[in-house]
PDB file of C-alpha atoms in Angstrom:
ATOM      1  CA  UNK U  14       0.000   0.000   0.000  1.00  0.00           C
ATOM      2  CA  UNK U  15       1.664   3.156  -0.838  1.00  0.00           C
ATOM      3  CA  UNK U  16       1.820   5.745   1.886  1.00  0.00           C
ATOM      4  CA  UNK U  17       0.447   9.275   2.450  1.00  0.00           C
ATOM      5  CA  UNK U  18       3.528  11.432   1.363  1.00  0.00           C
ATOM      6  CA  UNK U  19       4.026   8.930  -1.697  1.00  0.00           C
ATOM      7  CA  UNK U  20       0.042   9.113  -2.800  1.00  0.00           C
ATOM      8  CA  UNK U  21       0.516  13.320  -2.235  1.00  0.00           C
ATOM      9  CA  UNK U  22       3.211  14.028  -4.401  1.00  0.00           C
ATOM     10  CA  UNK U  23       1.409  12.141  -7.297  1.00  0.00           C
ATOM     11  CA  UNK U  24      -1.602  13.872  -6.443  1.00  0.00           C
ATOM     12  CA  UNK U  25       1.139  16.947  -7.027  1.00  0.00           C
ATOM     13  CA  UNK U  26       2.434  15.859 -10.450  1.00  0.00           C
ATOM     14  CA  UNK U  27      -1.004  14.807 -12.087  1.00  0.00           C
ATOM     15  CA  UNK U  28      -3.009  18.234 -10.750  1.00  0.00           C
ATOM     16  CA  UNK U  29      -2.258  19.942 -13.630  1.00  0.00           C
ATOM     17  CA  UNK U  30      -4.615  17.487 -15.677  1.00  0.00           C
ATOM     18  CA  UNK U  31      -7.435  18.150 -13.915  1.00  0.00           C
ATOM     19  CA  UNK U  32      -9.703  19.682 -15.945  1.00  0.00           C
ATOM     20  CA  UNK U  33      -8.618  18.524 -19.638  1.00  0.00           C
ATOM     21  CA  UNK U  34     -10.302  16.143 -21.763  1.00  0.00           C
ATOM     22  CA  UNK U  35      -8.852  12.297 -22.469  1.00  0.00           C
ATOM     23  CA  UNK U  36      -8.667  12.678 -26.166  1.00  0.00           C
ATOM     24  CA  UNK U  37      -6.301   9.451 -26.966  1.00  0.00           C
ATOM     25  CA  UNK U  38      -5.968   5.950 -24.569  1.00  0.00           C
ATOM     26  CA  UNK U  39      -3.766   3.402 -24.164  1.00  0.00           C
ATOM     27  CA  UNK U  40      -2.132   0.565 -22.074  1.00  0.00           C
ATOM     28  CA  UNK U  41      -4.620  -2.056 -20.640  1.00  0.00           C
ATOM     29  CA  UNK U  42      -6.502  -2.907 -17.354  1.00  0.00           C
ATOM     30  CA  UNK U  43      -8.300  -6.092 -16.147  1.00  0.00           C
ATOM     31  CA  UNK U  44     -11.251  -4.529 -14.958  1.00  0.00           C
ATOM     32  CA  UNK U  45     -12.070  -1.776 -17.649  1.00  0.00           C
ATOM     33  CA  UNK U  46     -11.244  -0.600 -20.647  1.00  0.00           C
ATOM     34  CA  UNK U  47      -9.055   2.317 -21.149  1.00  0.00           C
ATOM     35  CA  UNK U  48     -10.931   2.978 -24.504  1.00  0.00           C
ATOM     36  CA  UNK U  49     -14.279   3.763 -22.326  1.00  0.00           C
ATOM     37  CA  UNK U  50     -12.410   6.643 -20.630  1.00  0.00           C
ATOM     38  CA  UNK U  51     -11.951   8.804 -24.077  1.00  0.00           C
ATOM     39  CA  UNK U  52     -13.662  12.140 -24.002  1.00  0.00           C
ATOM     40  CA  UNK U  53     -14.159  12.092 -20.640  1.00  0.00           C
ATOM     41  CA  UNK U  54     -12.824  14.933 -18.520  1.00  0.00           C
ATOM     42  CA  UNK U  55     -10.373  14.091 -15.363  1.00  0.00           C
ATOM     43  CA  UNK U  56     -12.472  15.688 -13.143  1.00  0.00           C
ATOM     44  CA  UNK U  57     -10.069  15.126  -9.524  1.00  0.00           C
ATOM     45  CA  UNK U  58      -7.512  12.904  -8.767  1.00  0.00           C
ATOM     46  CA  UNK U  59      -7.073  10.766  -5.774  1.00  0.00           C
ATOM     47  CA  UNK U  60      -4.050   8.894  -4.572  1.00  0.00           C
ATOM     48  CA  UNK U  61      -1.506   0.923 -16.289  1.00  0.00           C
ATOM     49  CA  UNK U  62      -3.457   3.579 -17.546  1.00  0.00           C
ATOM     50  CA  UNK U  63      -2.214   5.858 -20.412  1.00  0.00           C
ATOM     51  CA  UNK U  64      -4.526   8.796 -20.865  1.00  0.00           C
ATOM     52  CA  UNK U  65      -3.556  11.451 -23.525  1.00  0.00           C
ATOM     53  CA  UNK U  66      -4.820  14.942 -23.061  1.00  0.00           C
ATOM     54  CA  UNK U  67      -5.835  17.888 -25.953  1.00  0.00           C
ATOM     55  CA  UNK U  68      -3.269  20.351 -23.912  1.00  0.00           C
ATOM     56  CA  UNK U  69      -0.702  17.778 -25.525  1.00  0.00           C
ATOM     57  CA  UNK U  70       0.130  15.685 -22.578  1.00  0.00           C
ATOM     58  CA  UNK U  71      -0.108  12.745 -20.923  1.00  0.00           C
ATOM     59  CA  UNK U  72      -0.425  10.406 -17.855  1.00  0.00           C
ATOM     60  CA  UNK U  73       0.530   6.810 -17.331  1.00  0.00           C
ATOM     61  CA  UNK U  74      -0.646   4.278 -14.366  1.00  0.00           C
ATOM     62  CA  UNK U  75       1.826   1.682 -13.880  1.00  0.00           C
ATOM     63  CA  UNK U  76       0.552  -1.272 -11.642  1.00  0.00           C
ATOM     64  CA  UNK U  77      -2.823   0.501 -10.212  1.00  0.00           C
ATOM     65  CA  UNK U  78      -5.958  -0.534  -9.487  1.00  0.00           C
ATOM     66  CA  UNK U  79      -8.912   1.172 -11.188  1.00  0.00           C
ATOM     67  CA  UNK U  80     -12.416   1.508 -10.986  1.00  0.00           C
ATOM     68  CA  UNK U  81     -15.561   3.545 -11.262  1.00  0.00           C
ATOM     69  CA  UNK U  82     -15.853   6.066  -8.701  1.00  0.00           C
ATOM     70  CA  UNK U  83     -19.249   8.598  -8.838  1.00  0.00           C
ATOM     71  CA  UNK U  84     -17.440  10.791  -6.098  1.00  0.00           C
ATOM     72  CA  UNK U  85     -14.595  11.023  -3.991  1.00  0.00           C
ATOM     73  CA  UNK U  86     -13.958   8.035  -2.153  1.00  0.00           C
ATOM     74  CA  UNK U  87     -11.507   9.321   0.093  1.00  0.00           C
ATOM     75  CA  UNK U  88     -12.627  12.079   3.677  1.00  0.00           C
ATOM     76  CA  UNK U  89     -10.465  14.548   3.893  1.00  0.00           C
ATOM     77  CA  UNK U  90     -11.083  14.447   7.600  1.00  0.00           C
ATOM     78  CA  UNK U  91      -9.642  11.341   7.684  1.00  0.00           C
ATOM     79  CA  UNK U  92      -6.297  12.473   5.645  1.00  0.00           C
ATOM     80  CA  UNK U  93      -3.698  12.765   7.702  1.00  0.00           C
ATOM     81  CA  UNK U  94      -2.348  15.220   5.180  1.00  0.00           C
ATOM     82  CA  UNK U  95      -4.948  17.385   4.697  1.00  0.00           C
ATOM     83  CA  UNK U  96      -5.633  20.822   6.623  1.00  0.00           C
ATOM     84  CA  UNK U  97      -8.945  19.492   7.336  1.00  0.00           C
ATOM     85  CA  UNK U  98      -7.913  15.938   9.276  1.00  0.00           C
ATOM     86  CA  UNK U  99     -10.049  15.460  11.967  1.00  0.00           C
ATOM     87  CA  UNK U 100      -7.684  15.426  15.509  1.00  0.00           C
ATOM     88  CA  UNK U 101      -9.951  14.843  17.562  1.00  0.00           C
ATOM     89  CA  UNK U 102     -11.710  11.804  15.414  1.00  0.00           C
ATOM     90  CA  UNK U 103      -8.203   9.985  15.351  1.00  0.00           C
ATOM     91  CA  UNK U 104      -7.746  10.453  18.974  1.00  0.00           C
ATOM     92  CA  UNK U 105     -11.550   9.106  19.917  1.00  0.00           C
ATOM     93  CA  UNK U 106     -10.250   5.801  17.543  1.00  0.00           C
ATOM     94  CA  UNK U 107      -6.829   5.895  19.272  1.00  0.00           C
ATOM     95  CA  UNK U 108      -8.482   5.163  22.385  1.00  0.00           C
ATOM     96  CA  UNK U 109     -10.067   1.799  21.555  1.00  0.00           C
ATOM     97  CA  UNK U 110      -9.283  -1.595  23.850  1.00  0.00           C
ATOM     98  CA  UNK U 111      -7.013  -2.915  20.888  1.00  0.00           C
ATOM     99  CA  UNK U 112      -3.314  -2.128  20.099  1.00  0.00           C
ATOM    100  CA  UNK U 113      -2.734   0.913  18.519  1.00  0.00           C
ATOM    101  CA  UNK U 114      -0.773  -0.443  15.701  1.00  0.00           C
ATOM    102  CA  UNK U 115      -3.786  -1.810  14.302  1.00  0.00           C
ATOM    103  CA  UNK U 116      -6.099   1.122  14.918  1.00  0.00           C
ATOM    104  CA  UNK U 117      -3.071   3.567  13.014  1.00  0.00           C
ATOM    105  CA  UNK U 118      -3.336   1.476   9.740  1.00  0.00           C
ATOM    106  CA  UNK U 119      -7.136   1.810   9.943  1.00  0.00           C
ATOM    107  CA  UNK U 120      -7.966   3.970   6.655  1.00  0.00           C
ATOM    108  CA  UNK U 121     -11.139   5.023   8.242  1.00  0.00           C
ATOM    109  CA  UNK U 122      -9.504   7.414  10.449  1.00  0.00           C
ATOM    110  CA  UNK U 123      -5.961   7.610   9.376  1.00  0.00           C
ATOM    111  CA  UNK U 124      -5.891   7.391   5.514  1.00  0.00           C
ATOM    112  CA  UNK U 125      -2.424   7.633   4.056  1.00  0.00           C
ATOM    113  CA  UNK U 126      -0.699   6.248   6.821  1.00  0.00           C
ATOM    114  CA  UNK U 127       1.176   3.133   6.370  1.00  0.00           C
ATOM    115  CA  UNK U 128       3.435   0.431   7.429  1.00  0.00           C
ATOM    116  CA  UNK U 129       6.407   2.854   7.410  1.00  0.00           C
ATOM    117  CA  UNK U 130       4.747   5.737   9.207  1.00  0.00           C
ATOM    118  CA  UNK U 131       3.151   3.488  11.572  1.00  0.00           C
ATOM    119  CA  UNK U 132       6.580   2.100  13.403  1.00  0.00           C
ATOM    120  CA  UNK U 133       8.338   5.577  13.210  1.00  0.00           C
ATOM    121  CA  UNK U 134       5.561   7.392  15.177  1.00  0.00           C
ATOM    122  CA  UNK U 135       5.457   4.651  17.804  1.00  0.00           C
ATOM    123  CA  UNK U 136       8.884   4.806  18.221  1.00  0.00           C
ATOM    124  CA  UNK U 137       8.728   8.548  18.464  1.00  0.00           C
ATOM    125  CA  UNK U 138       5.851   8.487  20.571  1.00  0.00           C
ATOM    126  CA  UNK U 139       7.555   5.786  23.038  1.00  0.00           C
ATOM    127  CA  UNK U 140       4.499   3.663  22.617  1.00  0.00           C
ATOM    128  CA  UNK U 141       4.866   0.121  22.273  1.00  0.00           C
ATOM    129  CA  UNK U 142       2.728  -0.924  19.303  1.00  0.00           C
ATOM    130  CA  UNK U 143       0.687  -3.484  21.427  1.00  0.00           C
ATOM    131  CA  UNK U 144       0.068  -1.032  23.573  1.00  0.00           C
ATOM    132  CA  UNK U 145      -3.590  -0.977  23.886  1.00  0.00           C
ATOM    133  CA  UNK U 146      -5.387   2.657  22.941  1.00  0.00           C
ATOM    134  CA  UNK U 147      -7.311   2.373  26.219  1.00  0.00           C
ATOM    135  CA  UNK U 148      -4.783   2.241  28.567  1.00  0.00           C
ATOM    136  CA  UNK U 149      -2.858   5.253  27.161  1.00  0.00           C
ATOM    137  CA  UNK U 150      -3.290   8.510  28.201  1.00  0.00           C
ATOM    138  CA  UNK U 151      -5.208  11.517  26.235  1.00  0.00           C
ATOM    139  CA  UNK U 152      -1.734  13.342  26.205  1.00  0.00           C
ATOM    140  CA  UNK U 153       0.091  10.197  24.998  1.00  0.00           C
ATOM    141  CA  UNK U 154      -2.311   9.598  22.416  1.00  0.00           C
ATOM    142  CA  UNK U 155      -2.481  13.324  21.663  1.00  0.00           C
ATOM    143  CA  UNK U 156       1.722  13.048  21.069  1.00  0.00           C
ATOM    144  CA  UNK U 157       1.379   9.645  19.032  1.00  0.00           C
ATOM    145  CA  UNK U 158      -0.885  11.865  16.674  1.00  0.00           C
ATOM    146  CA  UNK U 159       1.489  14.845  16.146  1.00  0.00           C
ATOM    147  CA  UNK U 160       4.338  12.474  15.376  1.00  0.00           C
ATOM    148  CA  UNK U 161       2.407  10.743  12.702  1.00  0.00           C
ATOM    149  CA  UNK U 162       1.306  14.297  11.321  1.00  0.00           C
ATOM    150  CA  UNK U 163       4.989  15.427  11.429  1.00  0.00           C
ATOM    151  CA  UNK U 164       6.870  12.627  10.021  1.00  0.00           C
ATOM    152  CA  UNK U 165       4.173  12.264   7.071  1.00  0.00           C
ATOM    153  CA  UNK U 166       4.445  15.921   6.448  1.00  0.00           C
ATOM    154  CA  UNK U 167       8.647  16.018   6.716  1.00  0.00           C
ATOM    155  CA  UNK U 168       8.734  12.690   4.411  1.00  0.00           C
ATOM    156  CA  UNK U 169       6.336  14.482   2.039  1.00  0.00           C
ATOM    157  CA  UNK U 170       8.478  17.881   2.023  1.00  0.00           C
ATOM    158  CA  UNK U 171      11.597  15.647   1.800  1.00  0.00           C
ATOM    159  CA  UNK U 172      10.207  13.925  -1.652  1.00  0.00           C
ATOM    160  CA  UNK U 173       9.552  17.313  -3.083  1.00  0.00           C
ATOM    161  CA  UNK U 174      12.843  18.083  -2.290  1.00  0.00           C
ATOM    162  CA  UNK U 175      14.837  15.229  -3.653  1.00  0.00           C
ATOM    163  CA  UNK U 176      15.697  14.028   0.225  1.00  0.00           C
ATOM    164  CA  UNK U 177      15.419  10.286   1.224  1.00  0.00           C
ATOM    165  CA  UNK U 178      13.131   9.388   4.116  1.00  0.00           C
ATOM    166  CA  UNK U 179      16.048   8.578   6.820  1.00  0.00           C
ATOM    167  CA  UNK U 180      13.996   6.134   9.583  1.00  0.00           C
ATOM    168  CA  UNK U 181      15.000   5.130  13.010  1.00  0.00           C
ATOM    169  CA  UNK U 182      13.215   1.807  13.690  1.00  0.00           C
ATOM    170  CA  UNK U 183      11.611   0.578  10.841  1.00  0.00           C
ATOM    171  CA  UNK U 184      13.733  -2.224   9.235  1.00  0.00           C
ATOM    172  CA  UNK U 185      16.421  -1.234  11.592  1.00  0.00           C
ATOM    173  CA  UNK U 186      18.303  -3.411  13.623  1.00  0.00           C
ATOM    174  CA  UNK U 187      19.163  -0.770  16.211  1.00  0.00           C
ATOM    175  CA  UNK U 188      17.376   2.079  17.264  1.00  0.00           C
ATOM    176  CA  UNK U 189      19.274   5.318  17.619  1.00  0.00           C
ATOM    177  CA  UNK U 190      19.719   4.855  21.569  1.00  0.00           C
ATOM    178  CA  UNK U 191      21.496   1.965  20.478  1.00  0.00           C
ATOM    179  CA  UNK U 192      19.645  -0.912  21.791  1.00  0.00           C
ATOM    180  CA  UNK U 193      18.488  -3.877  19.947  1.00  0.00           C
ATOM    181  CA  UNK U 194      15.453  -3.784  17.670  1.00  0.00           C
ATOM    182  CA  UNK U 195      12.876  -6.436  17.360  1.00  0.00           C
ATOM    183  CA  UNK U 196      11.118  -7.444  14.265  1.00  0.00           C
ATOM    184  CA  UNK U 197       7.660  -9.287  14.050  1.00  0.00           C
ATOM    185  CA  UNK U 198       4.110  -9.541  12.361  1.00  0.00           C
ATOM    186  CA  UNK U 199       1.515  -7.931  14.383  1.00  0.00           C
ATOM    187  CA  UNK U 200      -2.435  -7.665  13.092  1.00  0.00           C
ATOM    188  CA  UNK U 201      -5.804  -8.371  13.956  1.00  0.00           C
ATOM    189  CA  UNK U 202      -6.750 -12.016  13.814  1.00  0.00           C
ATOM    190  CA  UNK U 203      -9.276 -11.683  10.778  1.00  0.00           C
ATOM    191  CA  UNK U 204      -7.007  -9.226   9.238  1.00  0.00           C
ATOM    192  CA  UNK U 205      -3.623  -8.391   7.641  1.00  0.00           C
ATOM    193  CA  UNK U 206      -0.774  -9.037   9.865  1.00  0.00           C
ATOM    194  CA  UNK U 207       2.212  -6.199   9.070  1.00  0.00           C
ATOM    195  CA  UNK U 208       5.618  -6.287  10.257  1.00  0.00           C
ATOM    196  CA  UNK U 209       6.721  -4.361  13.081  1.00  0.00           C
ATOM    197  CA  UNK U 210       9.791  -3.346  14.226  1.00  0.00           C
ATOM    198  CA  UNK U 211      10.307  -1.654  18.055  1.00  0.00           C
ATOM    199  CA  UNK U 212      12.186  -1.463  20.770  1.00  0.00           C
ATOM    200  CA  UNK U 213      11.840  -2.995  23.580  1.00  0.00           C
ATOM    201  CA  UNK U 214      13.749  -0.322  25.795  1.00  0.00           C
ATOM    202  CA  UNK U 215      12.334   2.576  24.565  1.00  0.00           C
ATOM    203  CA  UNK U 216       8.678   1.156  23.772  1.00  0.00           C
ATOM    204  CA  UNK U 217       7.891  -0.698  26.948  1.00  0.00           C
ATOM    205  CA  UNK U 218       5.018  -2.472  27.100  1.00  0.00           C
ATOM    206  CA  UNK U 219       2.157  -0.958  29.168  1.00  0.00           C
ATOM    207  CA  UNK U 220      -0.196  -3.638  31.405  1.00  0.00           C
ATOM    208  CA  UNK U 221      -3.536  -3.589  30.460  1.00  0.00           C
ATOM    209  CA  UNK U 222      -4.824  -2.045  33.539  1.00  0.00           C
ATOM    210  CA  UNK U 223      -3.387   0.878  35.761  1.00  0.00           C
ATOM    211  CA  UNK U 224      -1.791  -0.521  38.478  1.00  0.00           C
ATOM    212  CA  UNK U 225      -3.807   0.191  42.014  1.00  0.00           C
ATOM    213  CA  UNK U 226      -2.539   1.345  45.264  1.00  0.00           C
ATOM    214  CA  UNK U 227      -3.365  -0.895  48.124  1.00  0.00           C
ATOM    215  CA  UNK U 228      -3.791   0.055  51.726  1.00  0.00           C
ATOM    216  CA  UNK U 229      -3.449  -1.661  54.534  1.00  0.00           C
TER     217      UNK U 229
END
């Protein structure tokens, strides 16, 4: 699945388009056919298709999935990119009884992030990624959140830039502090299991209930 920054600064390159009519089509798809798509206009864009424009150029899909769409299938609340993602929807989900790293790769309330962005912002964060979302605090949530706005954003500037994406856990096999960094596949049971990499030092793993004091 590509990620956020990746999906944006396609979004970036094809813009231009929007608005021009497909006067020429080529290249072929499984599930329609590119020839259906002449004289249509590109009407938006959202993050192997060759469509050829009357301004004189063109666009080519390389290994994409396509379908019809009769709007936008994509909230921009939900965009962790966007000026209008919804903070305090992607806390509310943050704070579910299951482990965080499988409520971050949940495109219903953080669309755009993936496997990459997912470990980094734990990692930044501190937060173990079994942690579960309802034993964290609102202010640990509310820093897991910022980290996974700010490294999307950086790796997003950084492509526009011609920077690589420098990471400090993911597919690491020490963390920055030094200390060793695990590796394994974490997901729900009915679901998609992603590997994770963390460490164990600087993510420790919370309990699943507050620990009580007891008087005597």
């Amino acid at each position: 699945m590509p990620e956020g920054p990746l999906v944006r600064k396609f979004h970036h390159l094809v813009s231009p388009f929007v608005g021009q009519q497909v006067v020429k089509t080529g290249g072929s798809s499984k599930k329609l056919q590119p020839a259906s798509l002449q004289c249509l206009w590109l009407q938006d864009t959202q993050v192997r298709l060759v469509l050829h424009f009357g301004g004189g150029g063109f666009l080519a899909f390389y290994n994409c999935q396509m379908s019809w769409s009769s709007s936008p299938v994509v909230t921009p609340t939900c965009d962790i990119l966007s000026e209008k993602f919804h903070r305090g929807q992607a806390l509310e989900a943050l704070g579910q009884a299951q482990p965080v790293c499988y409520t971050l790769l949940d495109q219903r309330y953080f669309s755009g992030l993936g496997n990459i962005i997912k470990n980094e912002a734990l990692y930044r964060a501190g937060i173990h990624p079994l942690s579960l979302g309802s034993v964290l605090s609102a202010s640990r949530r509310e820093v897991l959140v910022d980290h996974v706005v700010e490294f999307s954003t950086a790796w997003l500037q950084g492509k526009f830039q011609g920077r690589p994406q420098r990471t400090q856990v993911y597919q690491r096999e020490q963390c920055p502090a030094g200390h060793q960094v695990m590796k394994e596949a974490f997901g729900p049971q009915d679901g998609l299991q992603r590997l994770t990499w963390w460490c164990p030092q600087c993510q420790p793993q919370l309990s699943e209930e507050p620990e009580q004091c007891q008087f005597s």
